[in-house]
XYZ file of C-alpha atoms in Angstrom:
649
model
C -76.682 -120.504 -2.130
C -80.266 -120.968 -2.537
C -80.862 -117.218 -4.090
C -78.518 -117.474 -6.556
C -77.611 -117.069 -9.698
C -79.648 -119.629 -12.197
C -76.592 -119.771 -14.330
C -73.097 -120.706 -13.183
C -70.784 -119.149 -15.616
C -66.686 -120.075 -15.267
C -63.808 -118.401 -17.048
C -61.733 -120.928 -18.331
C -59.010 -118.975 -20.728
C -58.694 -114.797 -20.884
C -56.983 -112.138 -22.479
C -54.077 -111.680 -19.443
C -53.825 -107.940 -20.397
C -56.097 -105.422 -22.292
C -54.122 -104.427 -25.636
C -53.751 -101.511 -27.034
C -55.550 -102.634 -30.152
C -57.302 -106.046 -31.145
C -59.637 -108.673 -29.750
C -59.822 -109.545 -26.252
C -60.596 -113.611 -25.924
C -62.763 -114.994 -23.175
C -63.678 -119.048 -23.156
C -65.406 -120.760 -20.276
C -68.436 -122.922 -19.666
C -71.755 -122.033 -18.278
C -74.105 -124.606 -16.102
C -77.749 -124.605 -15.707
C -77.753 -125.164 -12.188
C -81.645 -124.614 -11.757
C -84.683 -126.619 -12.550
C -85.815 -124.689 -15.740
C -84.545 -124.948 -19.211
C -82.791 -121.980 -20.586
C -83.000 -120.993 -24.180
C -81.285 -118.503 -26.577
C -78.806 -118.169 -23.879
C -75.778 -115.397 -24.371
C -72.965 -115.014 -23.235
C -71.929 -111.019 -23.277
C -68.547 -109.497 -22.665
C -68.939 -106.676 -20.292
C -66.137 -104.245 -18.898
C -65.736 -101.133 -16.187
C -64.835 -97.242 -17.732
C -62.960 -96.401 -15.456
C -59.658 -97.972 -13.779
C -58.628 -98.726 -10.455
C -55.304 -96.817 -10.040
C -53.960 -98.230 -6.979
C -53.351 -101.564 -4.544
C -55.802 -100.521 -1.806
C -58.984 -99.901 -4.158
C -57.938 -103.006 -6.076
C -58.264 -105.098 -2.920
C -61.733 -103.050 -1.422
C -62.790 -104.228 -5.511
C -62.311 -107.620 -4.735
C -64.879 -107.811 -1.639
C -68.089 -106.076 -3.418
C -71.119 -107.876 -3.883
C -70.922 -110.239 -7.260
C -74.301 -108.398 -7.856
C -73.088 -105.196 -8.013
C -72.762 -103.207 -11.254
C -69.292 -102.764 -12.320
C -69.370 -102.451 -16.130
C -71.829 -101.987 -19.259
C -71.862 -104.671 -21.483
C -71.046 -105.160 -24.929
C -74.079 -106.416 -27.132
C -72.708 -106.338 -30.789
C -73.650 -109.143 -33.156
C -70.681 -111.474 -33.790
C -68.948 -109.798 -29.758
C -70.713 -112.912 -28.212
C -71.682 -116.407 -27.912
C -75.005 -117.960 -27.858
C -76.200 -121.349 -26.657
C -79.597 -121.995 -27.902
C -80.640 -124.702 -25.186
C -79.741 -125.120 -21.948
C -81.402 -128.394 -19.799
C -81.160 -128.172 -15.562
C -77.564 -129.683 -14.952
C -76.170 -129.111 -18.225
C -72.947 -127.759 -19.110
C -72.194 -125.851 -22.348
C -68.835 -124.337 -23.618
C -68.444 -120.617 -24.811
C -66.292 -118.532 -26.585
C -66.981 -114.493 -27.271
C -63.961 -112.262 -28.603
C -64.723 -108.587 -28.477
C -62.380 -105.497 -30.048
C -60.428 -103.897 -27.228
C -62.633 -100.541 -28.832
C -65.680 -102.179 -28.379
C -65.091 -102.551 -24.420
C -66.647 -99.344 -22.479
C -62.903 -99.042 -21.195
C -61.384 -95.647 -20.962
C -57.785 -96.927 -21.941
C -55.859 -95.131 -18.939
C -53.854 -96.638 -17.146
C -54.817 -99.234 -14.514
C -56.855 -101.898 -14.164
C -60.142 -103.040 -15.115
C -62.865 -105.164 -14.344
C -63.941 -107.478 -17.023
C -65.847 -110.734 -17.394
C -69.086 -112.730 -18.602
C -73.017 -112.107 -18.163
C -75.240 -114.841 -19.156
C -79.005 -114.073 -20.300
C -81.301 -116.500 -21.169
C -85.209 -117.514 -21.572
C -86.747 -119.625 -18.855
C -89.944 -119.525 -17.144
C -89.352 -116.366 -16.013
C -89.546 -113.994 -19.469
C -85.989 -112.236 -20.382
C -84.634 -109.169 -18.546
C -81.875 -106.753 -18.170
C -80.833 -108.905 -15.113
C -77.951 -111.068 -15.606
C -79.028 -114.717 -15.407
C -75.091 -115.715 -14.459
C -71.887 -114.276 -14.311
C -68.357 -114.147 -13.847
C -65.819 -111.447 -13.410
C -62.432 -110.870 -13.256
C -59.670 -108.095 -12.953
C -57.390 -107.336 -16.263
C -54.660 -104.472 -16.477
C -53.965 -102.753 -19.310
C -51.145 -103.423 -20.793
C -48.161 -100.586 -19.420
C -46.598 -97.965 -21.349
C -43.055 -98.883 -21.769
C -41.335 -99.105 -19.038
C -37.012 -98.734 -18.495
C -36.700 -102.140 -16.740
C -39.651 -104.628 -16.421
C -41.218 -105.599 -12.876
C -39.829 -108.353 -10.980
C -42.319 -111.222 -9.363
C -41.762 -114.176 -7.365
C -43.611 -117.370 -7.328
C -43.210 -119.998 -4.093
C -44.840 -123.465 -4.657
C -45.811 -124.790 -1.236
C -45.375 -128.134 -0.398
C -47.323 -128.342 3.647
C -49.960 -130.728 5.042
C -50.633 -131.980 8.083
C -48.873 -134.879 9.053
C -49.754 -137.912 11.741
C -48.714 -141.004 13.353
C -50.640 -143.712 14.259
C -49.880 -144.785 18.055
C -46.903 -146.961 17.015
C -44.893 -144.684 15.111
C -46.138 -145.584 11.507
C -47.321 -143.133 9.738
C -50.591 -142.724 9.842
C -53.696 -141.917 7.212
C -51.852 -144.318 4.149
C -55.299 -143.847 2.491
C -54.816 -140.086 2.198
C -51.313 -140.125 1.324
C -52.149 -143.261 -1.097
C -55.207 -140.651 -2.926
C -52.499 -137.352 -2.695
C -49.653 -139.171 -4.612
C -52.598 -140.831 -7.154
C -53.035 -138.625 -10.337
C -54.654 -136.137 -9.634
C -53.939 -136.131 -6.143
C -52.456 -132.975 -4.299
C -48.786 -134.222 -4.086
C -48.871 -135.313 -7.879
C -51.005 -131.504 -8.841
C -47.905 -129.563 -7.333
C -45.270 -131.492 -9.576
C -47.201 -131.593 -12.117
C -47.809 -127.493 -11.845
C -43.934 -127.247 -11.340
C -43.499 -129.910 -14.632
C -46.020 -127.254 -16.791
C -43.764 -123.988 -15.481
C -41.492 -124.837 -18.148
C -37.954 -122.670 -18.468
C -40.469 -120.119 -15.599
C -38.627 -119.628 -12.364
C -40.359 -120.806 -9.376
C -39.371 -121.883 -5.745
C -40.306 -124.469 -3.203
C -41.412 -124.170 0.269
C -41.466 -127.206 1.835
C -42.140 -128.845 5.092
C -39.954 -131.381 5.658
C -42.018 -133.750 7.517
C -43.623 -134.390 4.474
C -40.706 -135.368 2.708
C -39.698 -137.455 5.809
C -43.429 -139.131 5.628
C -42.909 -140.001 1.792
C -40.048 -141.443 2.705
C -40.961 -143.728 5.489
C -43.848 -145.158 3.115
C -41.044 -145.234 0.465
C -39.625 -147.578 2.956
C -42.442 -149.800 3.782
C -43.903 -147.518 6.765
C -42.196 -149.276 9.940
C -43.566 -148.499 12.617
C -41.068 -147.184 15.987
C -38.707 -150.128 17.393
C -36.309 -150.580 19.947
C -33.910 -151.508 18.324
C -30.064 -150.772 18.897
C -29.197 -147.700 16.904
C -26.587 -148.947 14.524
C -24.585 -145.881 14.260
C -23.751 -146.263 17.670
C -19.753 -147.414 18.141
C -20.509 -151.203 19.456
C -23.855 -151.600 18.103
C -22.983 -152.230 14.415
C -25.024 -154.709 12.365
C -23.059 -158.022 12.388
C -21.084 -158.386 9.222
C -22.450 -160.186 6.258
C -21.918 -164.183 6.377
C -20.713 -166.039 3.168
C -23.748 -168.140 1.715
C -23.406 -172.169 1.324
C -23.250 -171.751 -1.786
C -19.807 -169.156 -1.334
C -21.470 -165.737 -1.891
C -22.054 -163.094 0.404
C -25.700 -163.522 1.603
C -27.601 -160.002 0.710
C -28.160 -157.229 3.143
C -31.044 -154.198 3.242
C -30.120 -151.452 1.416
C -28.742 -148.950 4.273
C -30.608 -146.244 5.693
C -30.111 -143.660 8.120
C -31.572 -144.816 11.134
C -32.737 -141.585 12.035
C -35.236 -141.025 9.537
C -36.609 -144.682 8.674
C -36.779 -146.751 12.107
C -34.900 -150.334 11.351
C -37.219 -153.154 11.503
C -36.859 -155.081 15.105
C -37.395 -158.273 13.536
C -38.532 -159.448 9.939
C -41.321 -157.327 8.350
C -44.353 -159.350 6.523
C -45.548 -159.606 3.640
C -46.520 -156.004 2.513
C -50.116 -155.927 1.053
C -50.961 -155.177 -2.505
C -52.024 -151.540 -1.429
C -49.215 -151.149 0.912
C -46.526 -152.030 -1.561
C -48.260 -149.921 -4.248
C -48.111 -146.894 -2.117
C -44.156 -147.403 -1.352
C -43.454 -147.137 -4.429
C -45.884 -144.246 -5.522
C -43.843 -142.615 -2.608
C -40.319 -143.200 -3.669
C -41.179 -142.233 -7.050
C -42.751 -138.951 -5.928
C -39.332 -138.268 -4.176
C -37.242 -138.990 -6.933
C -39.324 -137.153 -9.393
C -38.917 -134.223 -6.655
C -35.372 -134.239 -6.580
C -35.332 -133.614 -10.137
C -36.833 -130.782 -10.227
C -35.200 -128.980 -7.277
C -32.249 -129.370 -9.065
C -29.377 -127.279 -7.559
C -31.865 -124.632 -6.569
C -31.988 -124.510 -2.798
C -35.372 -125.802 -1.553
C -37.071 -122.972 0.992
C -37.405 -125.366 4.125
C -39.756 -124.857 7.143
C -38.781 -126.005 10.643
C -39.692 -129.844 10.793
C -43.733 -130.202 10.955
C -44.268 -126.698 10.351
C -44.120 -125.848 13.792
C -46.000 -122.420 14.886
C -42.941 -120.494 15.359
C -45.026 -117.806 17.138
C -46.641 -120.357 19.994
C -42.941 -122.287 20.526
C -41.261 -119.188 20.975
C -44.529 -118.665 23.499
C -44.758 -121.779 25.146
C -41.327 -123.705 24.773
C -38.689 -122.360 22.703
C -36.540 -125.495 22.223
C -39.191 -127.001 20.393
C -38.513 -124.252 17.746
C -34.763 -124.780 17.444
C -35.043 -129.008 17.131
C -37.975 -127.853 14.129
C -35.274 -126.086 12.671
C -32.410 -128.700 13.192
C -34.724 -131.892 12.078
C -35.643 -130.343 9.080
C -31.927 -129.396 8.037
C -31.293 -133.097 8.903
C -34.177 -134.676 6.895
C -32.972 -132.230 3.992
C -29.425 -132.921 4.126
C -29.969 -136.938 4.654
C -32.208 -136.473 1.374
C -29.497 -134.760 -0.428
C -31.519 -131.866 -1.173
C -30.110 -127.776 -1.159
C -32.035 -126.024 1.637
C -32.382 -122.430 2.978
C -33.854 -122.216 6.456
C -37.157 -120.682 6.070
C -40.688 -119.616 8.017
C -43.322 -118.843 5.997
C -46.592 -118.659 8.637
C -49.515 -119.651 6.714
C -51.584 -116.742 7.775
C -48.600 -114.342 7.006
C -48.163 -113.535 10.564
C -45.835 -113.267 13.039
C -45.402 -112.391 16.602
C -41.961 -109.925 17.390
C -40.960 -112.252 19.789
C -40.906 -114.966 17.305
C -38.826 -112.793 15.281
C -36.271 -111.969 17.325
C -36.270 -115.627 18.759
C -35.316 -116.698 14.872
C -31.659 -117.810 14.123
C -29.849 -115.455 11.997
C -29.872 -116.601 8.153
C -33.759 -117.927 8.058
C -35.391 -116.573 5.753
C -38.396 -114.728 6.675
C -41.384 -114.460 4.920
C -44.624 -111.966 6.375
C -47.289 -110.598 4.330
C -47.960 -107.289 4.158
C -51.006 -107.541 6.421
C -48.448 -108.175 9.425
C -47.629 -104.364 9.411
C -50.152 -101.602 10.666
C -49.026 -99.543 7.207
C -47.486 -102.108 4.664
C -43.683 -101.125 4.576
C -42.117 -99.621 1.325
C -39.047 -100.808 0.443
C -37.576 -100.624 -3.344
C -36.406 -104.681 -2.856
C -39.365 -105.818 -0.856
C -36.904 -106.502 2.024
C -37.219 -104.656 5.360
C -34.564 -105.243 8.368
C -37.016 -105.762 11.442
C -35.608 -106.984 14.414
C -32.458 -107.740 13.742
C -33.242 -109.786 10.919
C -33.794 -109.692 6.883
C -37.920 -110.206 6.169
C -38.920 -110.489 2.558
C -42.872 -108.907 2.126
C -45.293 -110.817 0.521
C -48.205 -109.753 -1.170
C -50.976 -110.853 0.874
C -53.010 -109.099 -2.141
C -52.372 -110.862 -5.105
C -52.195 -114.277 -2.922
C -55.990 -113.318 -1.649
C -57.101 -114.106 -5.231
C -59.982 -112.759 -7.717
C -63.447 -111.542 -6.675
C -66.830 -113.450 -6.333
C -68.905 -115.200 -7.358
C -66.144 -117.217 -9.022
C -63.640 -118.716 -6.392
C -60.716 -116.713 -4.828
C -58.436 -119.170 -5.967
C -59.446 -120.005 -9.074
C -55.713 -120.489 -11.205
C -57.371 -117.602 -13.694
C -58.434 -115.617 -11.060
C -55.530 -116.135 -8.730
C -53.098 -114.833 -12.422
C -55.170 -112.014 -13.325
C -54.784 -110.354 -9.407
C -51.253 -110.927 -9.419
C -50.727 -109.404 -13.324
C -52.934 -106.419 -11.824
C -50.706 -106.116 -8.582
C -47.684 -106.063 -11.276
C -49.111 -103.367 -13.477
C -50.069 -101.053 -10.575
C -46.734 -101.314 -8.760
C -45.179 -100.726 -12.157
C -47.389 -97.466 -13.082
C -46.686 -96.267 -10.037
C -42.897 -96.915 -10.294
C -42.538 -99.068 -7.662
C -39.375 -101.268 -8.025
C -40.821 -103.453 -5.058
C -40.587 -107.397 -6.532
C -44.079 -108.841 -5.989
C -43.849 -112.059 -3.905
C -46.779 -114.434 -4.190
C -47.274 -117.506 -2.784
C -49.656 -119.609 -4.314
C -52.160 -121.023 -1.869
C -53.387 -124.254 -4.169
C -52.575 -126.894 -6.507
C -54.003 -126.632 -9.752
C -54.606 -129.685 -12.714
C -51.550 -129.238 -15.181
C -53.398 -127.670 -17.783
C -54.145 -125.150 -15.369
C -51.038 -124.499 -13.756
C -49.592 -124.431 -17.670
C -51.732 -121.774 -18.519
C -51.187 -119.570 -15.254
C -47.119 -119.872 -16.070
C -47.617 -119.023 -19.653
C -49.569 -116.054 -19.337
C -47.559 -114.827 -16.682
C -44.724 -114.197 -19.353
C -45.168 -110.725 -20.272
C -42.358 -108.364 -21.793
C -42.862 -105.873 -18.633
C -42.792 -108.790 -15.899
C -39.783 -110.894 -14.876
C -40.190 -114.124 -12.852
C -37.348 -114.792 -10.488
C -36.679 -117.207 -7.525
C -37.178 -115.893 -4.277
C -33.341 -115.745 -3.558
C -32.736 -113.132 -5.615
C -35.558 -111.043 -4.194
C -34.225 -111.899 -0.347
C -30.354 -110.962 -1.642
C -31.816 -107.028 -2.263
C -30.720 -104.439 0.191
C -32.812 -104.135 2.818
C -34.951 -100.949 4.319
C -34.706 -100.633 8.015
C -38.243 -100.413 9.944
C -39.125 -100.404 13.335
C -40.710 -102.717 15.361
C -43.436 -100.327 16.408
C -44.831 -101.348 13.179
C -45.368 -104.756 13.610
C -49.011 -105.506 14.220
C -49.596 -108.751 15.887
C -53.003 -108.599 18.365
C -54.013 -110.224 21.564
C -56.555 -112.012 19.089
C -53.582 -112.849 16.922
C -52.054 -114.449 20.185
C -55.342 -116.009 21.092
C -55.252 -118.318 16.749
C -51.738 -119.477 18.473
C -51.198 -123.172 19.657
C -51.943 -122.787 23.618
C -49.772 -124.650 26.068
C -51.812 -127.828 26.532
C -50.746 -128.882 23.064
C -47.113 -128.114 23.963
C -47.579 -130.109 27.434
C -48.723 -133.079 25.619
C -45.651 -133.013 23.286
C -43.493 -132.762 26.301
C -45.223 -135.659 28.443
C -44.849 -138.138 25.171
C -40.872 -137.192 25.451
C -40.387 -137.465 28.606
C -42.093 -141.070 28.229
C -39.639 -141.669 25.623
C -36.742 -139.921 27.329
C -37.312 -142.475 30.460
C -37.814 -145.493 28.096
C -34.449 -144.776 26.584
C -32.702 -144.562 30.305
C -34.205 -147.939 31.218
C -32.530 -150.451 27.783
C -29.571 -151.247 27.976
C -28.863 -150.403 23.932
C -28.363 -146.942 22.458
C -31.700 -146.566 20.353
C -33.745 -144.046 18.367
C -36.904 -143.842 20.400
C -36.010 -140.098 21.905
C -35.498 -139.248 17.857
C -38.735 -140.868 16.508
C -40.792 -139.765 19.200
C -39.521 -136.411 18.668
C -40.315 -136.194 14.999
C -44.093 -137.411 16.237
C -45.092 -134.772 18.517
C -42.892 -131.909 15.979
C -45.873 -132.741 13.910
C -48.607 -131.988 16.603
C -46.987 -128.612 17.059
C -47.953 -127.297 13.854
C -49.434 -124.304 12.852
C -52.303 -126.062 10.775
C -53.567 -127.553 13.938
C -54.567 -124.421 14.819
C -58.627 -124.818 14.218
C -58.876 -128.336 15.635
C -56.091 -128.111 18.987
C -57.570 -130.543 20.563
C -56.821 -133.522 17.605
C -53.229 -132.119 17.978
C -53.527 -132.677 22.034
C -54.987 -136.021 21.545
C -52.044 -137.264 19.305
C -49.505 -136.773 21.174
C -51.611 -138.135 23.463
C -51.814 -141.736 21.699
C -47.499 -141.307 21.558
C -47.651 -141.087 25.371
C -49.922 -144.352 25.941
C -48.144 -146.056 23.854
C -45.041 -145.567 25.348
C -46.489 -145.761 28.741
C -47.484 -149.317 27.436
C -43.992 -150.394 26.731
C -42.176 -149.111 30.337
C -45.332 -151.021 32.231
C -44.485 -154.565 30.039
C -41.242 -154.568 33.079
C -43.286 -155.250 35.612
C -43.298 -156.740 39.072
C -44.737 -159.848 40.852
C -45.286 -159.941 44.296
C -46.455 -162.595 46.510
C -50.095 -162.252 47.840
C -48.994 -162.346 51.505
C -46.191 -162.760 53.715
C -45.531 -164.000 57.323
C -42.821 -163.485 59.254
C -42.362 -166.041 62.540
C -39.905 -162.828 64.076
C -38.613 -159.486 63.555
C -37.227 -160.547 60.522
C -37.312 -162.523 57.579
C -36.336 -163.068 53.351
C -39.045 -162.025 51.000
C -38.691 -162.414 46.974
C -39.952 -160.496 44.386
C -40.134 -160.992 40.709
C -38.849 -158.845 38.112
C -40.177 -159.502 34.770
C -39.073 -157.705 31.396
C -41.786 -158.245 28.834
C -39.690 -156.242 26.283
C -37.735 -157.582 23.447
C -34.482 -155.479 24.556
C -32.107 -156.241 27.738
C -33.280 -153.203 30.238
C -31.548 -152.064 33.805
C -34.009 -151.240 36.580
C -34.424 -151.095 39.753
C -37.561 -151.714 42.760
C -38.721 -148.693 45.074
C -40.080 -150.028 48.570
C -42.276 -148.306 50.417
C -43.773 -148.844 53.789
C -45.632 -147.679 56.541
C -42.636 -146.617 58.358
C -42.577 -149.710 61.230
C -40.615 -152.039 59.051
C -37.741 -152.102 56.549
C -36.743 -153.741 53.415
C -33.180 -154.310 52.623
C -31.417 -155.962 49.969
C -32.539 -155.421 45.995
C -30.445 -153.022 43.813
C -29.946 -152.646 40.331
C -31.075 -155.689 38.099
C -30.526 -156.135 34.599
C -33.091 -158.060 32.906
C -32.611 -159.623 29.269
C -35.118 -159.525 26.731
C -38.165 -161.298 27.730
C -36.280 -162.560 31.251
C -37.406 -162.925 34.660
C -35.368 -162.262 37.718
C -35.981 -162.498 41.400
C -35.059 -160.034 43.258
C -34.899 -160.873 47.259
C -35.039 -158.532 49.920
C -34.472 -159.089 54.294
C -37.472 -157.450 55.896
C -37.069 -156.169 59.614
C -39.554 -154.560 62.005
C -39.702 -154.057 65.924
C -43.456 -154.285 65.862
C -45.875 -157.130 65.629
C -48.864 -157.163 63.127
C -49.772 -155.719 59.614
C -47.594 -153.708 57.386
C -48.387 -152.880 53.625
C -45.473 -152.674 51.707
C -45.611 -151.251 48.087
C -43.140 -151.848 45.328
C -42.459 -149.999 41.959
C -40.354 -150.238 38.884
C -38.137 -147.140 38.430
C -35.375 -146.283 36.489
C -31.762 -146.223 37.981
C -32.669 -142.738 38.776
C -35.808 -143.202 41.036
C -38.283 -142.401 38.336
C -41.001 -144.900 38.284
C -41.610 -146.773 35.164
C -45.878 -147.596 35.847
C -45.252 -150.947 37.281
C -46.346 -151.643 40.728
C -47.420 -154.173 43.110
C -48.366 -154.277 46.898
C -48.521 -156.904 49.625
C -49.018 -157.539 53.101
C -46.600 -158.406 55.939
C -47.599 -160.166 59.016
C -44.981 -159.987 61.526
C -45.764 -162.373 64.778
């Protein structure tokens, strides 16, 4: 912002907890973000008296103006660092350490603000007004306690996925920068590398997975081609070599997940082949760490539960059955899970759910946040493990919300208040970024205090649960109005009903109703949410494409006809511009003064023409339009049409 603070200042390493006795440690850098040069800058400690006691006052904390005085600060020699010049753009490191005594803290119980004011000499003379800060939340450290706290961590794997128009996936760039060092997909094994021996669990959508492993696979894009684990339609067995061996096959896939290729692939590029194997080592490096631990999965795409159940409820239950499919084909432990983003959910949604998902909903989705000793209500008919949607909101300005110190110290303070309050309720956070691994190694480490026990998620959603009623649900029309509206749902169902009438028309058993169906999952997710219309528009792109391939049969008409009676032959062509045998039909229709006979069902072979002849009949001489189509053995026209003209003398 234009009126801000001169001096950034950034916590890089704190203190978790306020001791008892000795130093509390604070390093970070401060940047001179103006266009004066500060000297004899320092950096001073500062700290609140008095402690905020409870969750509610912790979170109003959190949203006061950075500006606003929350602490004095401590100004002893030797308590502070000093930088003695500081150019426009530069960055300098600090490091104060301060007795716990020293702090204006009251040493109650609770928690405290604390942080960093930077004061400095710059064209404007030296004030009491902080040139720069940063602030933070630290408890102090509980009285001992009979059993420690329990907390939950949930590493999110979720990001929007697309296809391009033919089925590959689309965006390789972005996927190619994610999986780089770095990237976001490398950040989130890396933070789950730097956890160490800390329990943690995965939430995962499983259309990224399924992505990772199409560009594992080269990226092929959708095919007709027979599906192979259909009886009949097995690849033709492997054919000794001249020189006696058996000549090498493809490794084998499942068919369902990775289309196989219709005819041989090129060359990958440099880039291309690069990013397959970035890809397939992500996954394997994945697997490794899941381990045995069963992986929390989303419904394929992460769907918006809320809107299917809304619009079209079956796209919910093939979410939930494509991404135990994906899982299982990956050979990866899964528990059925939704997890909305925004911690919502509609009670319609809820009682829609199978039993056995796990349900996750923050504690904002309740008009009064429930209490329950295992942070597990029974709502509905189901199990519903709370979240804290406090310590996942983060620390308070100016630095960022989810800043990994910021984003440690909330949850440590959410700990310590439950636990001064004797509240046995686990906390369950679920971290909202990916951090660098140094990072995401300090957040785990400091996380490991003597009155704080990490566990995985299962053993939080095994407690007993406390029944609630739905009355306390709060889910608003404006809660309805964020959902996915029907047009996006409309557009998913027009590109499968393309693909639905594609598969009814070749003659092979083939994946396209699969494929397609994985394609518009995606544009049913909850992350589409801001931008519908991109969602809309992709499925879309499936459609036309589709549309594309039924309108390659097409049909050839003569420009005119004459007939020297009532009667007469008339041919038609049938042409199938597709690279798999297909069985249609032609749809005549006239003015009602004159008949077509003959036609039927044609089968057409791949790239084959057929003529189809008809015996046309009228009672009246002079002009009659006649129009054919292309339809499917039920009547359903395939786009293909032609018209012509029938003089009758």
């Amino acid at each position: 912002a234009q009126d801000g603070d001169p001096l950034v200042v950034h916590i890089d390493t704190m203190t978790p907890v306020l001791p008892r006795t000795g130093d509390v440690q604070i390093t970070g850098t401060v940047t001179n973000v103006s266009d004066d040069t500060f000297t004899r800058v320092n950096l001073h400690p500062f700290s609140s008296e008095t402690p905020i006691l409870d969750a509610l006052n912790l979170k109003q904390s959190a949203e006061i103006d950075p500006t606003q005085f929350v602490g004095e600060r401590v100004t002893v020699p030797g308590t502070f660092d000093t930088i003695d010049t500081l150019a426009p753009g530069q960055t300098e490191p600090f490091a104060d350490s301060v007795p716990v005594e020293l702090l204006a803290t009251s040493g109650e119980p609770g928690v405290y603000w604390i942080g960093v004011h930077a004061i400095g000499d710059s064209s404007v003379p030296r004030d009491i007004v902080a040139d720069g800060r940063a602030r933070t939340f630290i408890p102090r450290e509980p009285s001992g306690a009979a059993q420690a706290r329990e907390a939950s961590v949930v590493l999110p794997i979720r990001s929007r996925v697309w296809f391009d128009e033919d089925g590959a996936v689309a965006g390789t760039e972005r996927w190619a920068r994610r999986l780089a060092e770095g990237g976001s997909l490398d950040g989130v094994l890396d933070m789950a590398d730097a956890a160490g021996s800390s329990p943690y669990s995965w939430l995962v959508d499983p259309a990224v997975l399924h992505a990772l492993l199409r560009l594992a696979d080269g990226n092929p894009p959708r095919t007709l081609t027979p599906d192979p684990n259909v009886p009949g339609q097995e690849p033709a067995p492997v054919e000794p070599s001249e020189e006696g061996g058996e000549v090498e096959s493809p490794a084998s896939t499942d068919d369902t997940l990775t289309p196989s290729p219709s005819a041989p692939a090129e060359e990958p590029t440099e880039e291309e082949a690069q990013l397959a194997v970035s890809a397939a080592a992500w996954l394997e490096r994945f697997k490794l760490l899941v381990g045995a631990t069963p992986v929390l999965t989303l419904p394929y795409g992460d769907i918006d539960v809320s809107a299917s159940v809304r619009n079209d409820r079956t796209r919910l239950d093939q979410a939930v059955a494509r991404g135990a499919e994906v899982m299982t084909a990956l050979e990866l432990p899964s528990q059925p899970t939704v997890a909305p983003e925004n911690d919502l959910l509609s009670p319609e949604a809820i009682a829609a759910l199978p039993q056995g998902v796990t349900i996750l909903l923050g504690d904002n989705a309740f008009a009064i946040p429930p209490t329950s000793p295992t942070s597990v209500v029974k709502l509905l008919g189901h199990e519903v493990v709370i979240t804290s949607t406090g310590a996942e909101s983060g620390g308070p300005a100016p630095t960022a919300a989810s800043d990994p110190l910021a984003l440690r110290q909330r949850l440590l303070s959410e700990a310590a208040l439950r636990l001064e309050a004797d509240d046995t309720a686990p906390l369950v956070v679920t971290l909202p970024t990916v951090w660098n691994g140094e990072d995401a190694a300090s957040f785990f480490t400091d996380l490991e205090q003597p009155w704080l026990d990490l566990v995985p998620l299962g053993e939080v959603a095994a407690g007993t649960p406390k029944g609630v009623p739905a009355a306390s649900l709060t889910y608003t029309e404006d809660d309805i109005a964020e959902e996915l509206d029907p047009a996006a749902f409309a557009a998913a169902n027009r590109a499968s009903e393309a693909a639905t009438l594609l598969e009814q028309v070749v003659i092979p058993v083939t994946t396209i109703e699969t494929h397609v169906r994985d394609e518009v999952l995606v544009t049913l997710s909850e992350q589409h949410r801001e931008r519908p219309g991109l969602a809309v528009a992709a499925a879309g792109r499936v459609e036309d494409s589709l549309r594309r391939d039924l309108a390659r049969i097409r049909i050839e008409a003569p420009p005119a006809v004459t007939l020297s009676s009532d009667s007469g032959p008339l041919g038609v062509t049938l042409v199938n511009g597709l690279d798999q045998p297909v069985e249609v039909q032609v749809q005549v229709r006239t003015n009602g003064e004159l008949t077509l006979s003959g036609g039927g069902v044609r089968r057409l072979g791949p790239q084959a023409r057929s003529v189809v002849r008809f015996e046309a009949t009228t009672s009246r001489a002079g002009v009659h339009n006649v129009r054919l189509a292309v339809t499917s053995l039920d009547g359903v026209p395939l786009g293909a049409t032609d018209s012509l003209p029938i003089r009758a003398a």
